Structure formats: structure tokens, C-alpha cells
Coordinates of C-alpha atoms in Angstrom, one line a residue:
M1 CA -10.7 -111.5 -0.3
E2 CA -10.1 -112.4 -4.2
L3 CA -9.1 -108.9 -3.7
I4 CA -6.6 -109.2 -1.2
W5 CA -5.1 -112.4 -3.0
D6 CA -4.8 -110.5 -6.6
V7 CA -2.9 -108.4 -5.1
R8 CA -0.6 -110.4 -3.0
K9 CA 0.6 -112.2 -6.1
N10 CA 0.1 -109.6 -8.6
W11 CA 1.6 -106.6 -7.3
V12 CA 4.9 -106.2 -9.2
A13 CA 3.2 -105.8 -12.3
L14 CA 0.0 -103.8 -10.7
T15 CA 2.5 -101.3 -9.7
A16 CA 4.5 -101.5 -12.9
K17 CA 1.2 -100.9 -15.3
A18 CA 0.3 -97.6 -13.4
L19 CA 4.0 -95.8 -13.4
I20 CA 3.7 -96.5 -16.3
V21 CA 1.1 -95.2 -17.0
G22 CA 1.4 -92.3 -14.7
V23 CA 4.3 -91.0 -15.2
F24 CA 3.3 -91.3 -19.3
F25 CA -0.4 -88.6 -18.6
L26 CA 2.9 -86.9 -16.5
S27 CA 5.4 -85.7 -20.0
L28 CA 1.9 -85.6 -21.8
Y29 CA 0.6 -83.1 -19.6
N30 CA 4.2 -82.0 -19.7
L31 CA 4.0 -81.4 -23.9
A32 CA 0.4 -79.7 -23.5
S33 CA 2.5 -77.7 -20.6
F34 CA 5.1 -77.0 -22.9
S35 CA 2.5 -75.9 -25.8
Q36 CA 1.0 -73.6 -24.2
S37 CA 4.0 -72.3 -23.0
A38 CA 4.9 -72.0 -27.2
D39 CA 1.8 -70.9 -28.5
S40 CA 2.0 -68.5 -25.9
A41 CA 5.9 -67.5 -27.0
V42 CA 5.2 -67.1 -30.3
N43 CA 1.3 -65.1 -30.5
R44 CA 2.9 -62.7 -27.9
S45 CA 6.6 -62.5 -29.4
F46 CA 6.6 -64.3 -33.2
S47 CA 3.1 -62.9 -34.4
P48 CA 3.2 -62.0 -37.5
Q49 CA 2.8 -58.0 -37.1
A50 CA 6.2 -58.1 -34.5
E51 CA 8.1 -59.3 -38.3
V52 CA 9.5 -56.2 -39.2
N53 CA 12.4 -54.6 -39.0
L54 CA 14.6 -53.1 -36.8
Y55 CA 16.6 -49.2 -36.8
S56 CA 18.2 -47.9 -33.9
L57 CA 17.7 -44.0 -34.3
V58 CA 20.5 -42.4 -31.1
D59 CA 21.9 -39.0 -31.5
T60 CA 25.6 -37.9 -33.1
L61 CA 25.6 -35.2 -30.5
T62 CA 28.6 -37.2 -28.9
D63 CA 30.6 -34.7 -27.6
P64 CA 30.2 -33.7 -24.2
D65 CA 30.0 -29.6 -24.6
A66 CA 28.3 -29.8 -27.5
F67 CA 25.3 -32.4 -25.7
S68 CA 26.4 -30.1 -22.6
R69 CA 25.1 -26.7 -25.0
F70 CA 22.2 -28.5 -26.7
R71 CA 20.5 -29.1 -22.8
E72 CA 20.9 -25.7 -21.4
S73 CA 19.5 -25.1 -25.1
R74 CA 15.7 -25.3 -24.1
Q75 CA 15.2 -24.4 -28.0
S76 CA 17.0 -27.1 -28.7
L77 CA 15.5 -29.4 -26.8
D78 CA 11.7 -27.5 -27.6
T79 CA 12.9 -28.9 -31.0
L80 CA 14.4 -32.3 -29.9
G81 CA 10.4 -32.7 -28.0
A82 CA 8.9 -32.0 -30.9
F83 CA 10.6 -34.4 -32.9
Y84 CA 10.4 -37.3 -31.0
S85 CA 6.5 -36.8 -31.0
A86 CA 6.5 -36.0 -34.4
L87 CA 8.3 -39.3 -35.0
D88 CA 5.6 -41.2 -33.2
D89 CA 2.7 -40.3 -34.4
R90 CA 4.1 -41.4 -38.4
A91 CA 1.7 -44.3 -39.5
E92 CA 4.2 -45.6 -41.8
L93 CA 6.7 -46.1 -38.2
N94 CA 6.4 -47.2 -35.5
Y95 CA 8.8 -45.9 -32.5
L96 CA 9.3 -48.2 -29.8
S97 CA 11.3 -46.0 -26.6
S98 CA 12.3 -47.8 -23.7
F99 CA 15.3 -47.5 -21.3
T100 CA 17.1 -49.1 -18.4
Q101 CA 17.3 -46.4 -16.1
N102 CA 17.8 -47.5 -12.6
V103 CA 15.8 -46.2 -10.0
P104 CA 17.1 -45.7 -5.8
V105 CA 13.7 -46.1 -4.1
R106 CA 13.0 -45.2 -0.9
E107 CA 12.7 -48.4 2.0
F108 CA 13.1 -51.3 -0.3
A109 CA 10.7 -54.1 0.7
G110 CA 12.1 -56.4 -1.3
G111 CA 15.1 -59.0 -1.8
D112 CA 18.9 -58.3 -3.5
N113 CA 16.7 -59.8 -7.2
F114 CA 15.4 -56.7 -8.3
D115 CA 18.7 -55.1 -7.2
A116 CA 20.7 -53.6 -9.6
G117 CA 23.9 -54.6 -9.3
Y118 CA 22.5 -58.4 -9.1
G119 CA 24.0 -60.9 -11.6
M120 CA 26.2 -57.8 -12.6
P121 CA 30.0 -57.9 -11.8
S122 CA 29.9 -54.9 -10.4
G123 CA 27.4 -57.0 -7.6
V124 CA 24.6 -56.2 -5.1
R125 CA 25.3 -52.9 -3.7
G126 CA 22.0 -53.1 -1.2
P127 CA 20.1 -50.1 0.6
Y128 CA 22.6 -46.8 1.1
V129 CA 21.9 -44.4 2.7
D130 CA 21.4 -41.1 -0.5
P131 CA 23.7 -38.1 0.7
L132 CA 21.9 -35.9 -0.8
S133 CA 18.2 -36.9 0.7
G134 CA 19.4 -38.4 3.3
H135 CA 17.2 -41.3 3.8
E136 CA 17.9 -45.8 2.6
V137 CA 16.9 -46.1 -0.6
R138 CA 18.7 -48.9 -2.6
D139 CA 18.8 -49.0 -6.6
V140 CA 16.3 -51.1 -8.5
K141 CA 16.9 -52.8 -12.4
S142 CA 13.9 -49.7 -13.8
I143 CA 12.9 -49.6 -17.6
Q144 CA 10.7 -47.3 -19.4
M145 CA 8.9 -47.2 -22.4
N146 CA 6.5 -45.4 -24.4
R147 CA 3.0 -47.1 -24.7
D148 CA 3.7 -48.2 -28.8
T149 CA 6.0 -51.0 -26.8
F150 CA 4.2 -51.9 -24.6
D151 CA 1.6 -53.4 -27.0
F152 CA 4.1 -54.1 -30.2
Y153 CA 5.5 -56.5 -27.4
Q154 CA 2.9 -57.2 -26.7
L155 CA 2.8 -57.2 -22.1
G156 CA 0.3 -58.5 -20.6
L157 CA -1.5 -58.3 -16.8
A158 CA -1.2 -60.3 -14.1
S159 CA -3.4 -58.0 -12.2
G160 CA -4.9 -55.1 -11.2
D161 CA -5.5 -51.7 -14.5
A162 CA -3.1 -50.5 -17.7
L163 CA -1.9 -47.5 -17.5
P164 CA -3.6 -44.4 -18.1
W165 CA -1.2 -44.1 -20.9
E166 CA -2.7 -40.6 -22.0
S167 CA -2.8 -38.6 -19.1
I168 CA 1.0 -39.0 -18.0
D169 CA 2.5 -36.7 -16.6
Y170 CA 5.7 -36.0 -15.2
R171 CA 5.2 -32.4 -14.3
S172 CA 3.3 -33.7 -11.1
G173 CA 5.8 -36.2 -9.6
R174 CA 2.8 -38.3 -9.1
V175 CA 3.4 -42.0 -12.1
P176 CA 1.4 -44.7 -12.0
V177 CA 3.6 -48.2 -12.7
L178 CA 3.9 -51.9 -13.3
L179 CA 5.6 -54.3 -11.2
G180 CA 7.2 -57.3 -13.0
S181 CA 5.7 -60.6 -11.5
N182 CA 8.0 -61.6 -8.8
Y183 CA 7.2 -58.4 -7.0
Q184 CA 3.8 -60.3 -6.1
G185 CA 3.8 -61.0 -2.2
V186 CA 6.5 -57.9 -2.4
Y187 CA 4.0 -54.4 -3.3
E188 CA 0.9 -54.5 -3.3
I189 CA -1.0 -52.2 -5.7
G190 CA -1.8 -49.3 -4.7
D191 CA 0.7 -49.4 -2.8
Y192 CA 2.4 -45.8 -3.1
L193 CA 7.2 -45.8 -3.6
Q194 CA 8.4 -43.3 -3.3
A195 CA 11.7 -43.2 -5.6
N196 CA 14.1 -40.8 -7.5
L197 CA 14.3 -40.9 -11.6
Y198 CA 17.4 -38.6 -13.6
S199 CA 17.7 -37.3 -10.1
K200 CA 13.6 -36.3 -9.5
E201 CA 11.9 -37.2 -7.1
F202 CA 8.7 -39.2 -7.7
T203 CA 6.0 -40.3 -6.8
F204 CA 5.1 -44.2 -7.8
E205 CA 1.7 -46.0 -7.4
V206 CA 1.3 -49.1 -8.4
S207 CA -0.8 -50.0 -11.5
G208 CA -0.5 -53.3 -12.0
F209 CA 1.7 -56.7 -12.3
L210 CA 3.0 -58.1 -15.2
E211 CA 1.8 -61.1 -16.2
P212 CA 4.9 -63.8 -15.4
A213 CA 7.9 -64.7 -17.7
S214 CA 7.1 -61.0 -19.3
S215 CA 10.2 -60.1 -21.9
M216 CA 10.4 -58.2 -25.4
F217 CA 13.8 -57.3 -27.2
Y218 CA 16.1 -54.8 -24.9
K219 CA 19.9 -54.5 -26.5
N220 CA 20.1 -57.7 -28.6
E221 CA 18.4 -59.4 -25.9
T222 CA 15.6 -61.5 -28.3
N223 CA 14.1 -63.0 -24.4
F224 CA 15.0 -60.1 -21.9
Y225 CA 12.5 -60.5 -19.2
L226 CA 11.1 -58.5 -17.1
D227 CA 9.8 -60.1 -14.3
D228 CA 12.5 -58.0 -11.9
Y229 CA 11.5 -54.9 -13.3
L230 CA 10.1 -52.1 -12.3
L231 CA 8.0 -50.5 -15.8
V232 CA 8.4 -46.9 -15.9
P233 CA 5.2 -46.2 -18.7
Y234 CA 7.2 -42.6 -20.6
P235 CA 4.7 -40.3 -21.1
N236 CA 3.4 -39.8 -25.0
T237 CA 4.2 -35.8 -25.8
L238 CA 6.8 -34.4 -25.0
D239 CA 5.3 -31.2 -24.4
G240 CA 7.2 -29.0 -22.9
F241 CA 8.1 -28.0 -19.6
D242 CA 9.3 -26.0 -16.4
E243 CA 12.4 -24.2 -16.4
A244 CA 13.0 -25.2 -12.9
D245 CA 12.8 -29.5 -14.1
Q246 CA 15.4 -28.3 -17.5
F247 CA 17.7 -30.7 -16.4
F248 CA 15.5 -33.3 -16.1
Y249 CA 14.1 -33.4 -19.6
G250 CA 17.1 -33.0 -21.0
I251 CA 18.5 -35.8 -19.7
L252 CA 14.7 -37.3 -20.8
Y253 CA 14.0 -36.0 -23.8
F254 CA 17.6 -37.4 -25.1
A255 CA 16.7 -41.1 -23.6
M256 CA 13.3 -41.8 -25.0
V257 CA 15.2 -40.5 -28.3
N258 CA 17.1 -43.3 -29.3
G259 CA 14.8 -46.0 -29.0
D260 CA 13.9 -48.1 -32.0
I261 CA 12.0 -47.7 -35.4
T262 CA 10.0 -50.7 -36.6
A263 CA 9.3 -50.9 -40.1
S264 CA 7.0 -53.1 -42.0
K265 CA 9.2 -55.4 -44.2
D266 CA 7.6 -54.3 -47.4
L267 CA 9.7 -49.9 -47.0
T268 CA 12.4 -50.5 -47.5
A269 CA 15.9 -48.1 -45.5
D270 CA 15.8 -45.8 -48.5
E271 CA 12.1 -45.0 -48.0
V272 CA 12.3 -45.7 -43.4
L273 CA 15.4 -42.8 -43.9
E274 CA 13.1 -40.5 -45.6
E275 CA 10.5 -41.0 -43.3
I276 CA 12.3 -39.3 -40.4
S277 CA 14.1 -37.0 -42.8
T278 CA 10.7 -35.9 -43.7
V279 CA 10.2 -35.2 -39.5
S280 CA 13.3 -34.1 -39.7
R281 CA 12.1 -30.9 -41.7
S282 CA 9.9 -30.3 -40.2
T283 CA 10.6 -30.2 -36.5
G284 CA 14.7 -29.1 -37.5
F285 CA 16.4 -31.9 -35.3
S286 CA 19.0 -32.9 -37.6
D287 CA 21.1 -34.3 -34.8
Y288 CA 20.7 -37.9 -34.9
S289 CA 21.7 -41.5 -36.8
L290 CA 19.8 -44.3 -38.1
I291 CA 20.9 -47.7 -37.7
N292 CA 20.0 -51.3 -39.5
V293 CA 19.5 -53.8 -36.4
P294 CA 19.6 -56.7 -38.8
A295 CA 20.4 -59.8 -35.9
Y296 CA 16.5 -58.3 -34.4
L297 CA 15.2 -60.2 -37.8
V298 CA 17.8 -62.7 -38.1
Q299 CA 16.7 -64.1 -34.1
F300 CA 13.4 -63.9 -34.6
T301 CA 13.1 -65.9 -37.1
L302 CA 15.3 -68.3 -35.6
V303 CA 14.2 -68.9 -32.1
K304 CA 10.6 -69.1 -33.7
R305 CA 11.9 -72.0 -35.6
I306 CA 13.6 -73.9 -32.9
I307 CA 10.5 -73.6 -30.8
Q308 CA 8.2 -74.6 -33.7
D309 CA 11.1 -77.3 -35.1
N310 CA 11.7 -78.8 -31.3
H311 CA 6.9 -78.3 -30.7
A312 CA 7.3 -81.1 -34.0
L313 CA 9.6 -83.5 -32.3
L314 CA 8.2 -83.5 -28.7
V315 CA 4.4 -84.0 -30.5
S316 CA 6.2 -87.2 -32.7
I317 CA 7.5 -88.1 -29.8
Q318 CA 4.9 -88.1 -27.8
V319 CA 3.1 -90.1 -30.4
M320 CA 5.2 -92.7 -30.1
L321 CA 6.0 -93.1 -26.5
G322 CA 1.8 -93.7 -26.5
V323 CA 2.0 -95.6 -28.7
A324 CA 4.7 -97.9 -26.8
V325 CA 2.9 -97.3 -23.2
L326 CA -0.2 -99.3 -25.7
G327 CA 1.7 -102.3 -26.2
A328 CA 3.1 -102.2 -22.8
V329 CA -0.5 -102.0 -21.3
A330 CA -2.1 -104.4 -23.8
A331 CA 1.6 -107.0 -22.1
I332 CA 0.6 -106.3 -19.1
N333 CA -3.1 -107.2 -19.1
I334 CA -2.1 -110.8 -20.8
H335 CA 0.7 -111.6 -18.0
L336 CA -1.8 -111.0 -15.7
S337 CA -5.2 -112.7 -17.0
Q338 CA -2.8 -115.4 -16.7
R339 CA -1.4 -115.2 -13.4
R340 CA -5.0 -115.1 -13.1
R341 CA -6.0 -118.1 -15.6
R342 CA -6.3 -120.8 -12.4
R343 CA -8.5 -118.7 -10.5
D344 CA -11.1 -118.1 -12.3
V345 CA -11.2 -121.0 -13.6
V346 CA -11.4 -123.2 -10.9
R347 CA -14.4 -120.1 -9.5
W348 CA -16.0 -120.6 -13.6
T349 CA -15.8 -124.6 -12.6
L350 CA -17.5 -124.2 -9.0
G351 CA -20.0 -122.8 -10.7
H352 CA -19.5 -118.9 -10.9
S353 CA -21.4 -116.7 -12.4
R354 CA -19.3 -114.8 -14.9
A355 CA -20.6 -111.4 -13.4
A356 CA -19.4 -112.6 -10.4
L357 CA -16.0 -113.3 -11.6
T358 CA -16.4 -109.3 -13.7
E359 CA -17.2 -108.2 -10.6
T360 CA -13.5 -108.5 -8.9
L361 CA -12.0 -108.0 -12.2
A362 CA -13.9 -104.5 -12.1
L363 CA -12.5 -104.7 -8.3
S364 CA -9.1 -104.8 -9.4
W365 CA -9.6 -102.4 -12.0
L366 CA -10.8 -99.9 -10.2
L367 CA -7.2 -100.5 -7.2
E368 CA -4.9 -100.0 -10.6
A369 CA -7.2 -96.6 -11.8
L370 CA -6.6 -96.1 -8.7
L371 CA -3.3 -95.8 -8.4
M372 CA -2.2 -94.8 -11.6
L373 CA -4.7 -91.4 -10.4
T374 CA -2.3 -91.1 -7.4
V375 CA 1.0 -92.0 -9.3
F376 CA -0.5 -88.1 -12.3
L377 CA -1.6 -87.2 -9.3
T378 CA 1.5 -87.4 -7.0
G379 CA 4.0 -86.3 -9.9
I380 CA 1.3 -82.6 -10.6
A381 CA 1.6 -81.8 -7.0
L382 CA 5.1 -81.8 -7.0
M383 CA 5.7 -79.7 -10.1
P384 CA 7.4 -76.1 -10.3
H385 CA 4.6 -75.1 -12.4
E386 CA 1.2 -75.3 -13.3
A387 CA -1.5 -75.0 -15.7
P388 CA -4.6 -75.8 -14.2
S389 CA -6.6 -75.4 -17.9
L390 CA -5.1 -78.2 -18.7
L391 CA -6.3 -80.4 -16.2
S392 CA -10.3 -81.2 -16.8
G393 CA -8.8 -82.2 -20.6
L394 CA -6.0 -84.8 -19.3
V395 CA -7.9 -86.1 -16.9
A396 CA -10.7 -86.6 -19.8
A397 CA -7.7 -88.9 -21.3
L398 CA -7.7 -90.7 -18.3
A399 CA -10.4 -91.7 -17.8
V400 CA -11.4 -92.9 -21.9
Y401 CA -8.0 -94.5 -21.1
A402 CA -9.1 -96.4 -18.4
A403 CA -12.5 -97.5 -20.3
L404 CA -10.3 -98.5 -22.7
D405 CA -8.5 -100.4 -20.0
A406 CA -11.7 -101.4 -18.5
L407 CA -12.6 -103.6 -22.1
H408 CA -9.3 -104.5 -23.3
Q409 CA -8.9 -107.4 -19.5
R410 CA -12.7 -108.1 -19.5
Y411 CA -12.0 -109.4 -23.2
L412 CA -9.5 -111.1 -21.8
L413 CA -11.5 -112.6 -19.7
G414 CA -14.3 -113.9 -22.2
R415 CA -11.9 -114.9 -24.0
L416 CA -10.2 -116.8 -20.8
L417 CA -14.3 -118.0 -20.1
A418 CA -15.1 -119.3 -24.0
H419 CA -11.8 -121.6 -23.7
P420 CA -11.4 -122.6 -20.0
D421 CA -9.8 -125.4 -21.2
R422 CA -7.0 -124.3 -23.2
M423 CA -3.6 -123.2 -21.3
D424 CA -3.4 -119.9 -23.4
A425 CA -4.8 -117.1 -22.4

């Protein structure tokens, strides 16, 4: 009965208190979620090992005739393959080879967001009939990369098996691949995709799915997201091919050689050039140029600083907000104590025990806590992102707050009962 009276008389203050505290803990949840994401981003994309000088290696065969002659020469391609393999083995350098070549996939099960033209000026092409094979295909976003690229950008799996990099062999026509996180629900691990890369037919087997929001530095874009991409691994070495596949390997070799080289900031550009020149002299391939890419280190530094500064600012704001919330809750508790004063004094005068009054207060406090918890959990359920690992810590924080709130309300009641004749609490 006393609880019903309390709710009818003080529902505005009780609701306001629950909303203030519930929304505060929701903002704390958002901050914790952002902190978790920021730490993950800094550790993955901005780790000390990623703070390097980046150079782009490009071939200089810009003349179409010279390029065609080179690709038609088995000896020249073998030289290029040896150059790639030797460069990839240099301990002083890290060779990051990646390229976004769209891949036609037969009877593709995904939607327009995976289409190569999605978000591009050309627009979505959609499914079409391949005039050579007669099969319905769709050009999908795809990126090809070597193991060093995958490891350097610390790309991880949400599910599935790691790629068997050592055994990747294009000559077999069967290659394990990874799919971006948005592919989950479209394909399953173990599914096969019939695809065409550089006019060569492949069977791609889904080995796993990348973590959500996986990204890398690509073509001066700091966060090139891979959620909608089909990731095809490059072979570890370029060590020969069948003559019938020379057209395919002629394109593949150049795609793989045109990549990025990372070097310690302690190495000068001249020292990096000398390392590459050593490889060039030993293999006989010299049709290349090295371009410094200062944008990588500049963007690396700026983005890392922005993330860290924003995080510090948000923490400061959250601390100030927490102080304000504690002040508001204390004020509401005093207000509620004053509104309950006449009832509590009358009951005390009539001989009700301190335990009975405390029990009534505890029921009101329990109602407040349940209302606050409802606001918090409803907000969590409506949020687009989830961070289950954070909930246990926040529930513990809520429990600590609730205990302190109960102690404060009990203190106010005790002060009132000690001086029932005073007009203020």
C-alpha cells in the first residue's frame, strides 16, 4: 500500500531518476564500445610494426608493344617471377602485393552490394550471360594479396580456417578463398564458387570469413574496407607455369610485382633502393621504378592521433557527465526524502519501527532499480551494435551504483528519524 502511494505521489521524480541513470549507463556502454573498437583499431592498423615507410614498386613497361613482347617471352616472365620471389625473401623489406581485380562468379548468390560496380560511377551491372562460357555470371568485388599483406594489416578471421599459404597453387585450378564479413549468410564455409580470374577458370573454396570491419591501406585510402570483398590469396612464389597458361601468368606476374614495399624508418630511401637493386642485379629484371608514398605515414600519424584525441575527449566528457549525474541523483533523493517526510514522520510518531520504514524505502528503491535496468537494457537492445563482453562489467557498475544509492537514501531516512521535528530533511 505504501509503495502504491509512493509511486502515485512521486512517479515523475522516480521516472526522471531512472531515465537519467539509465541513459548515463547507456552512454558509458557506448564509450566502452568505442574504446574497445579504438583499441582494436590502434592495435591492428596503427601498431608500432605498421609505423613504417611505404614505397610503391611499379613496372616501367608503359609502351603497349614492349609490354606485349615481354609477356609473350617465357624467359622474360621467368625473370620477373624470380625478381618477385627474391624480393619477397629480403629480410630487410616487407613486400606487400595486393590488387583489386573484379572476378566473374557463376550463379552468384549475393546482392548488389557485392557487385563490382556498386558505389562506382559505372553503376551496378548485375548478372549477365558470359558470351564465352554461356553461363550467367556477376562481376564481384575481389582483392588478391600475398601473405605479407595479410599479416602486415593483421587481418583476422571471424570463423573458418586460416589460408594454407604455403600450398596455394594456381596450376591446380582450385584455390581456397576468404570472404568479407557481409558474405555470412550468403555462403557457408566449404561452399564452392566457380569463377574466372584473368580469363582462367577457377574453383574457389570458401575457407573462412574475415572479421567485421577488416580494412587495410590501399591506393592512398587509409581504411579500405573488405566486408564486401572476395579475398583470393596469391601463391608464395612465382616458380614457373605451363606454356598453355602463359597468357594468364603474364597478367598475374605483373599484377603481383606492382605492389608496396615497407621498410623500417631507420632505412633511408637510398638504402631501400640499394636493396632492390641487389635483387634486380641477381635476377636480371630492371624494368621497375620505386615511388615513395608519404601519404601512408602522414595519414597513419594523423588518423592515429585523431582516434586517440577523440577517445581522451570522450572520456573527459563522460567523467564530467558522471559527476553531473551523481549530483542530479543526490538532488532527486533529497527531493524524494522531503516529499516522503510527512508520511515517514507520522508513521514514526505512531510507533512504526525503523525496520518497517526502511523496508518501505527498500521497496521503492527496488522499483527504481528495476525501472533503471529496464531503461538500460531496452537501450542496449535498440542499439545497432552489440558488445556482449562489456555487459558484465557494466552490470557490475550498475550494482555498485544501486548499492551507493540505497546507502544514500537510507542515510537521508536516518537523518530524518533522528530529527523528526525539523522541517527540512
